[in-house]
Short mmCIF file of C-alpha atoms in Angstrom, two decimals:
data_model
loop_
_atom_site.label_atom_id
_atom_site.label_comp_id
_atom_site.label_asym_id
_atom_site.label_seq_id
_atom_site.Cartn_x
_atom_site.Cartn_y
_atom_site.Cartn_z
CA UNK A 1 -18.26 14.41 -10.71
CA UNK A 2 -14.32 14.99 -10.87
CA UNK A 3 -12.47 12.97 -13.60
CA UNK A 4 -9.85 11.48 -11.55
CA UNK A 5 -6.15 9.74 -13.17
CA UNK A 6 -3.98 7.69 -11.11
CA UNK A 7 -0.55 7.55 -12.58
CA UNK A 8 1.69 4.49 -10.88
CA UNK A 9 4.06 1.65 -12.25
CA UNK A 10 2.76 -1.58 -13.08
CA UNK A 11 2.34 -2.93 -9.79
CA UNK A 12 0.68 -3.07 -6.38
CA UNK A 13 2.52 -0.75 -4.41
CA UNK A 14 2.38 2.49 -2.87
CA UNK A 15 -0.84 2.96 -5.35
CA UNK A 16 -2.92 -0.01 -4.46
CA UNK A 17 -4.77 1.37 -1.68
CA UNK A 18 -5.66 3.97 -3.61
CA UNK A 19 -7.09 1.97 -6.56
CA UNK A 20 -9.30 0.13 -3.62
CA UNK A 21 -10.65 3.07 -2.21
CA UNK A 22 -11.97 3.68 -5.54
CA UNK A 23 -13.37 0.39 -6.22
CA UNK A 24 -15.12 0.80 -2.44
CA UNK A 25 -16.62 3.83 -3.05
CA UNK A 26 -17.54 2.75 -6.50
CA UNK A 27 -15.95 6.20 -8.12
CA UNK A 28 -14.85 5.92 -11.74
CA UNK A 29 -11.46 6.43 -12.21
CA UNK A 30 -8.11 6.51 -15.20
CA UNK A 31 -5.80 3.72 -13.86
CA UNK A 32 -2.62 4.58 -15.59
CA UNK A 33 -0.22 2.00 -15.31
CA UNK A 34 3.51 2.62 -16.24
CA UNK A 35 5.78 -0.58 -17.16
CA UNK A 36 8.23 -1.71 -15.31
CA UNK A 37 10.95 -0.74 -17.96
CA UNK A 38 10.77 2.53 -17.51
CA UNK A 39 12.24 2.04 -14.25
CA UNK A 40 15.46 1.03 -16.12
CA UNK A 41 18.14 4.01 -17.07
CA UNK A 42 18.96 3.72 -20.80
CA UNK A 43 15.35 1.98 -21.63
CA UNK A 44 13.18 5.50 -20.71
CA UNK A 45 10.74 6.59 -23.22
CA UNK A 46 10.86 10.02 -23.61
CA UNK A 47 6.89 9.67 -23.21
CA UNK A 48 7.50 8.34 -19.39
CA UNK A 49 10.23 10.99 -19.24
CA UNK A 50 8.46 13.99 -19.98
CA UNK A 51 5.70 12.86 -17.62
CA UNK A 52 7.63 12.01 -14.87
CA UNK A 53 9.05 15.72 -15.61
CA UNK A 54 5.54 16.72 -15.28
CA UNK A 55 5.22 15.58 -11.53
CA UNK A 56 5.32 17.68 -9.03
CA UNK A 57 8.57 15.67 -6.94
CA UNK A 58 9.43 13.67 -10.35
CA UNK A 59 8.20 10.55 -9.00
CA UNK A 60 5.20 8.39 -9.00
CA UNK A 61 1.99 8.02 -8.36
CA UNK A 62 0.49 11.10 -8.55
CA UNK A 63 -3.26 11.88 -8.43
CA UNK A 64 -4.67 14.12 -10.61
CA UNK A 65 -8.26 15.63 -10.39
CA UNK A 66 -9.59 17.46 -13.00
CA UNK A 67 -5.55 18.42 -13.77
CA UNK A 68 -4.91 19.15 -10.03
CA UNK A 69 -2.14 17.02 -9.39
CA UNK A 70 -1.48 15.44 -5.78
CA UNK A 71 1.63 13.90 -5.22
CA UNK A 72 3.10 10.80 -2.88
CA UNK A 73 1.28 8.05 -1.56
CA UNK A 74 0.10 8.56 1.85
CA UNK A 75 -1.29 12.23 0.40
CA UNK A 76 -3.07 10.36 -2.14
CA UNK A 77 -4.66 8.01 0.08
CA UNK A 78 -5.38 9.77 3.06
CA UNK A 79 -7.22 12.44 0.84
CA UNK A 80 -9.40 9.58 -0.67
CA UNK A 81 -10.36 8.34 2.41
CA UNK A 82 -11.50 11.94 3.65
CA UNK A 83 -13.38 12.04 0.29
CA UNK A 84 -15.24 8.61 0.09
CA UNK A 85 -15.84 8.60 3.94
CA UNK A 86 -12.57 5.86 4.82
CA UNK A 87 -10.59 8.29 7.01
CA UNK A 88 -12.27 7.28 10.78
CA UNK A 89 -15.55 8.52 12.04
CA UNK A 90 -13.84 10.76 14.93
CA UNK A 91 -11.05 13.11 14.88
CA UNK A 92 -9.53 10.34 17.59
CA UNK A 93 -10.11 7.49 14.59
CA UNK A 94 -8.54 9.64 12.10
CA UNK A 95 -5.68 10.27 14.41
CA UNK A 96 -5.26 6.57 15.10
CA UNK A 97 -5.65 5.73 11.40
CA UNK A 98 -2.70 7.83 10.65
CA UNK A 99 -0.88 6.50 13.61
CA UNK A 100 -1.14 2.85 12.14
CA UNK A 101 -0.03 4.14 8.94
CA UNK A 102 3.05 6.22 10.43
CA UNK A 103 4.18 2.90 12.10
CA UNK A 104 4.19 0.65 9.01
CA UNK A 105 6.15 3.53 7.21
CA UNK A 106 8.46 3.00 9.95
CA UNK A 107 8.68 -0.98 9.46
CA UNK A 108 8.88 -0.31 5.77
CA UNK A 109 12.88 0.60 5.94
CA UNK A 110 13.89 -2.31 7.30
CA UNK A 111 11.43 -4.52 4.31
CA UNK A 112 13.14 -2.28 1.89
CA UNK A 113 16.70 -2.74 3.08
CA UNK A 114 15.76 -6.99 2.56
CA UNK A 115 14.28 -6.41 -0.62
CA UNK A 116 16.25 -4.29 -2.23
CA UNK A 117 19.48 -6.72 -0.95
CA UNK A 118 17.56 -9.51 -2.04
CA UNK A 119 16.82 -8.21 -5.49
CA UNK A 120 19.88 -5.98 -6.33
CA UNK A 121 22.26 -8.93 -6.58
CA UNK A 122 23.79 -8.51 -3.07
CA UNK A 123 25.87 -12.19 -2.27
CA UNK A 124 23.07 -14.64 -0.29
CA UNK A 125 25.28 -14.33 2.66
CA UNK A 126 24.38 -10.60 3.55
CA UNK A 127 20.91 -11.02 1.91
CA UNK A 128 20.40 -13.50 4.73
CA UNK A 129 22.03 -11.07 7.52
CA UNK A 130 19.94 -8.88 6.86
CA UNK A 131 16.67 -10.86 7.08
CA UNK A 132 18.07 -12.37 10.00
CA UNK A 133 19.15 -9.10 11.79
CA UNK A 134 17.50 -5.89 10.46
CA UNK A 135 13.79 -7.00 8.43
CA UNK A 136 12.82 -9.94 10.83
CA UNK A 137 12.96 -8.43 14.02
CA UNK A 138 11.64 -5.27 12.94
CA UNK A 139 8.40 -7.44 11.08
CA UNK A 140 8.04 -9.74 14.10
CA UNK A 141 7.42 -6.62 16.62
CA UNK A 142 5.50 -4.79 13.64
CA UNK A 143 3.33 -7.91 13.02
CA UNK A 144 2.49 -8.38 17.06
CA UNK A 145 1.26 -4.66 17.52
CA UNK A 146 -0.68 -5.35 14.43
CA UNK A 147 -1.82 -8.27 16.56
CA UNK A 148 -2.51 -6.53 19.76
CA UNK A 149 -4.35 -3.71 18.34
CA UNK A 150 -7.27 -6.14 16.28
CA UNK A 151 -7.59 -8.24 19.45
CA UNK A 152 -8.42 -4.81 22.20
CA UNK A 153 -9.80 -3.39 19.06
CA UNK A 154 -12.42 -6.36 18.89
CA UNK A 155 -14.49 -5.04 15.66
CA UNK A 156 -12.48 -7.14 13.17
CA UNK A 157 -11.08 -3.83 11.69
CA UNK A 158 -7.80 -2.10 13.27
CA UNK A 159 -9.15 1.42 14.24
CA UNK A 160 -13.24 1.96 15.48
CA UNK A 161 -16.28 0.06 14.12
CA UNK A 162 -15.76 -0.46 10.59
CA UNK A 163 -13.28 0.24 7.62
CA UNK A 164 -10.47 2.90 7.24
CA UNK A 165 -7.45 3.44 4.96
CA UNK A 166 -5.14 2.12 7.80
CA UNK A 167 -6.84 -1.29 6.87
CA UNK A 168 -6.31 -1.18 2.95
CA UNK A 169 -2.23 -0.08 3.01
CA UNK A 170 -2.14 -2.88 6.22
CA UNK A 171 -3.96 -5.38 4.11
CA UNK A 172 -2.65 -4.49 1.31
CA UNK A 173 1.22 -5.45 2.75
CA UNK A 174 0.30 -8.31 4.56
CA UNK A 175 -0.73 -10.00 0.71
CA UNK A 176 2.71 -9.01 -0.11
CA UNK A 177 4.26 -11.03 2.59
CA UNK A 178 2.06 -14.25 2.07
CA UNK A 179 3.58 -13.73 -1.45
CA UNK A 180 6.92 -13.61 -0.41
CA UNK A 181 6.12 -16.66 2.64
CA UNK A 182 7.19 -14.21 5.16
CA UNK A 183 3.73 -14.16 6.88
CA UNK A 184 3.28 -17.30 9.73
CA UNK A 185 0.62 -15.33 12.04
CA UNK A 186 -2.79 -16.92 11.24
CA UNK A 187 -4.96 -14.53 12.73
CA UNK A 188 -3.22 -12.05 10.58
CA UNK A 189 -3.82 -14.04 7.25
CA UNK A 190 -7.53 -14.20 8.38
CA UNK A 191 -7.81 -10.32 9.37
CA UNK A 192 -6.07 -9.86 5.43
CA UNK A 193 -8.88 -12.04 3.89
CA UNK A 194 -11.71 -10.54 5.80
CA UNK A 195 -10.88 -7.13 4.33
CA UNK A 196 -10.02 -8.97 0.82
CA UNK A 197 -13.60 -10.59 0.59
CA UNK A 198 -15.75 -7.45 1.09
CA UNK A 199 -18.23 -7.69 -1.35
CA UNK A 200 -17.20 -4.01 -2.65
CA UNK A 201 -13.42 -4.92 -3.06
CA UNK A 202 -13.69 -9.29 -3.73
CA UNK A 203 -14.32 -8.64 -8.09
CA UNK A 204 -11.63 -6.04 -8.28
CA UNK A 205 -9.10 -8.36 -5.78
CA UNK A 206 -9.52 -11.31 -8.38
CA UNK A 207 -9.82 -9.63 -11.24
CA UNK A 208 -6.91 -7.42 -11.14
CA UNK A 209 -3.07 -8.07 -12.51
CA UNK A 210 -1.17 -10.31 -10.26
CA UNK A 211 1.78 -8.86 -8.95
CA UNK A 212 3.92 -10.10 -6.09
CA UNK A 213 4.29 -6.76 -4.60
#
């Protein structure tokens, strides 16, 4: 069996998926987890820096099998999911599964805009403009095609019969919002919970370090 490393910071992330598709498929794995001071110029350990040197676009997380290193998120994930059988049964589910996937990356800009406003200090007044005008909007039409595709999809899941990676990073985000009590859509917080109490992911889910995002 490969010896695979996953090298991320401290937190949920762009790397959680990934750590879940390992705990599904029940493959052994390095979880390397990086502290969030390292993200801070002036407090780098040379140890972080010469790794993060190391990567192949000098950022994180990186995958590496057997020292084969593979590089940003969505790579890292959608290769799992080929690997451990998570991708979509169908050329068609795969395609939709990365569809999903494409669309949250496009919803992300606007949750990054409000976070990174919300925690870099920017006055409440524009922190709140910005929720108001650029994140909410954007969530509130992300969160009803999230809708709208469980309820034709009917299975419980949001592409075919059963689980893909689409579900994980979906999942995954939705936890964040409950976290952050930007999530009001009930059949939403059920879908999250459904994929949070499969028996292969439930141990790992309360067992792991809480982080808000």
């Amino acid at each position: 069996m490969p010896s695979y490393k996953l090298i991320y910071f401290d937190g949920r992330g762009f790397a959680e998926p990934a750590r879940m598709l390992f705990h599904l498929a029940e493959v052994p794995f390095e979880d390397v987890r990086i502290p969030f001071e390292e993200l801070m110029p002036g407090k780098q350990s040379e140890g972080f820096l010469e790794m993060k040197d190391k990567t192949p676009f000098g950022k994180f997380p990186v995958l590496s099998i057997d020292g084969f290193d593979i590089p940003q998120s969505s790579a890292i994930i959608r290769y799992l999911a080929k690997k451990f059988g998570y991708a979509g049964k169908t050329p068609e589910e795969q395609a939709w599964a990365d569809a999903i996937v494409d669309q949250f990356k496009d919803y992300m800009e606007s949750f990054r805009q409000f976070i990174y406003a919300q925690r870099g200090g920017k006055p409440e007044e524009e922190v709140k403009k910005i929720h108001n005008e650029v994140f909410g909007p954007v969530k509130e039409t992300f969160l009803r095609e999230l809708e709208r595709i469980l309820k034709k999809n009917r299975s419980g899941y949001l592409v075919g019969a059963g689980l893909t990676w689409a579900d994980l990073v979906i999942a995954d985000h939705l936890h964040t919002l409950e976290n952050l009590k930007e999530l009001e859509v009930k059949s939403l917080e059920e879908y999250k919970e459904r994929i949070y109490s499969l028996p292969e992911l439930r141990d790992y889910i309360q067992g792991r370090p809480q982080r808000e995002m």
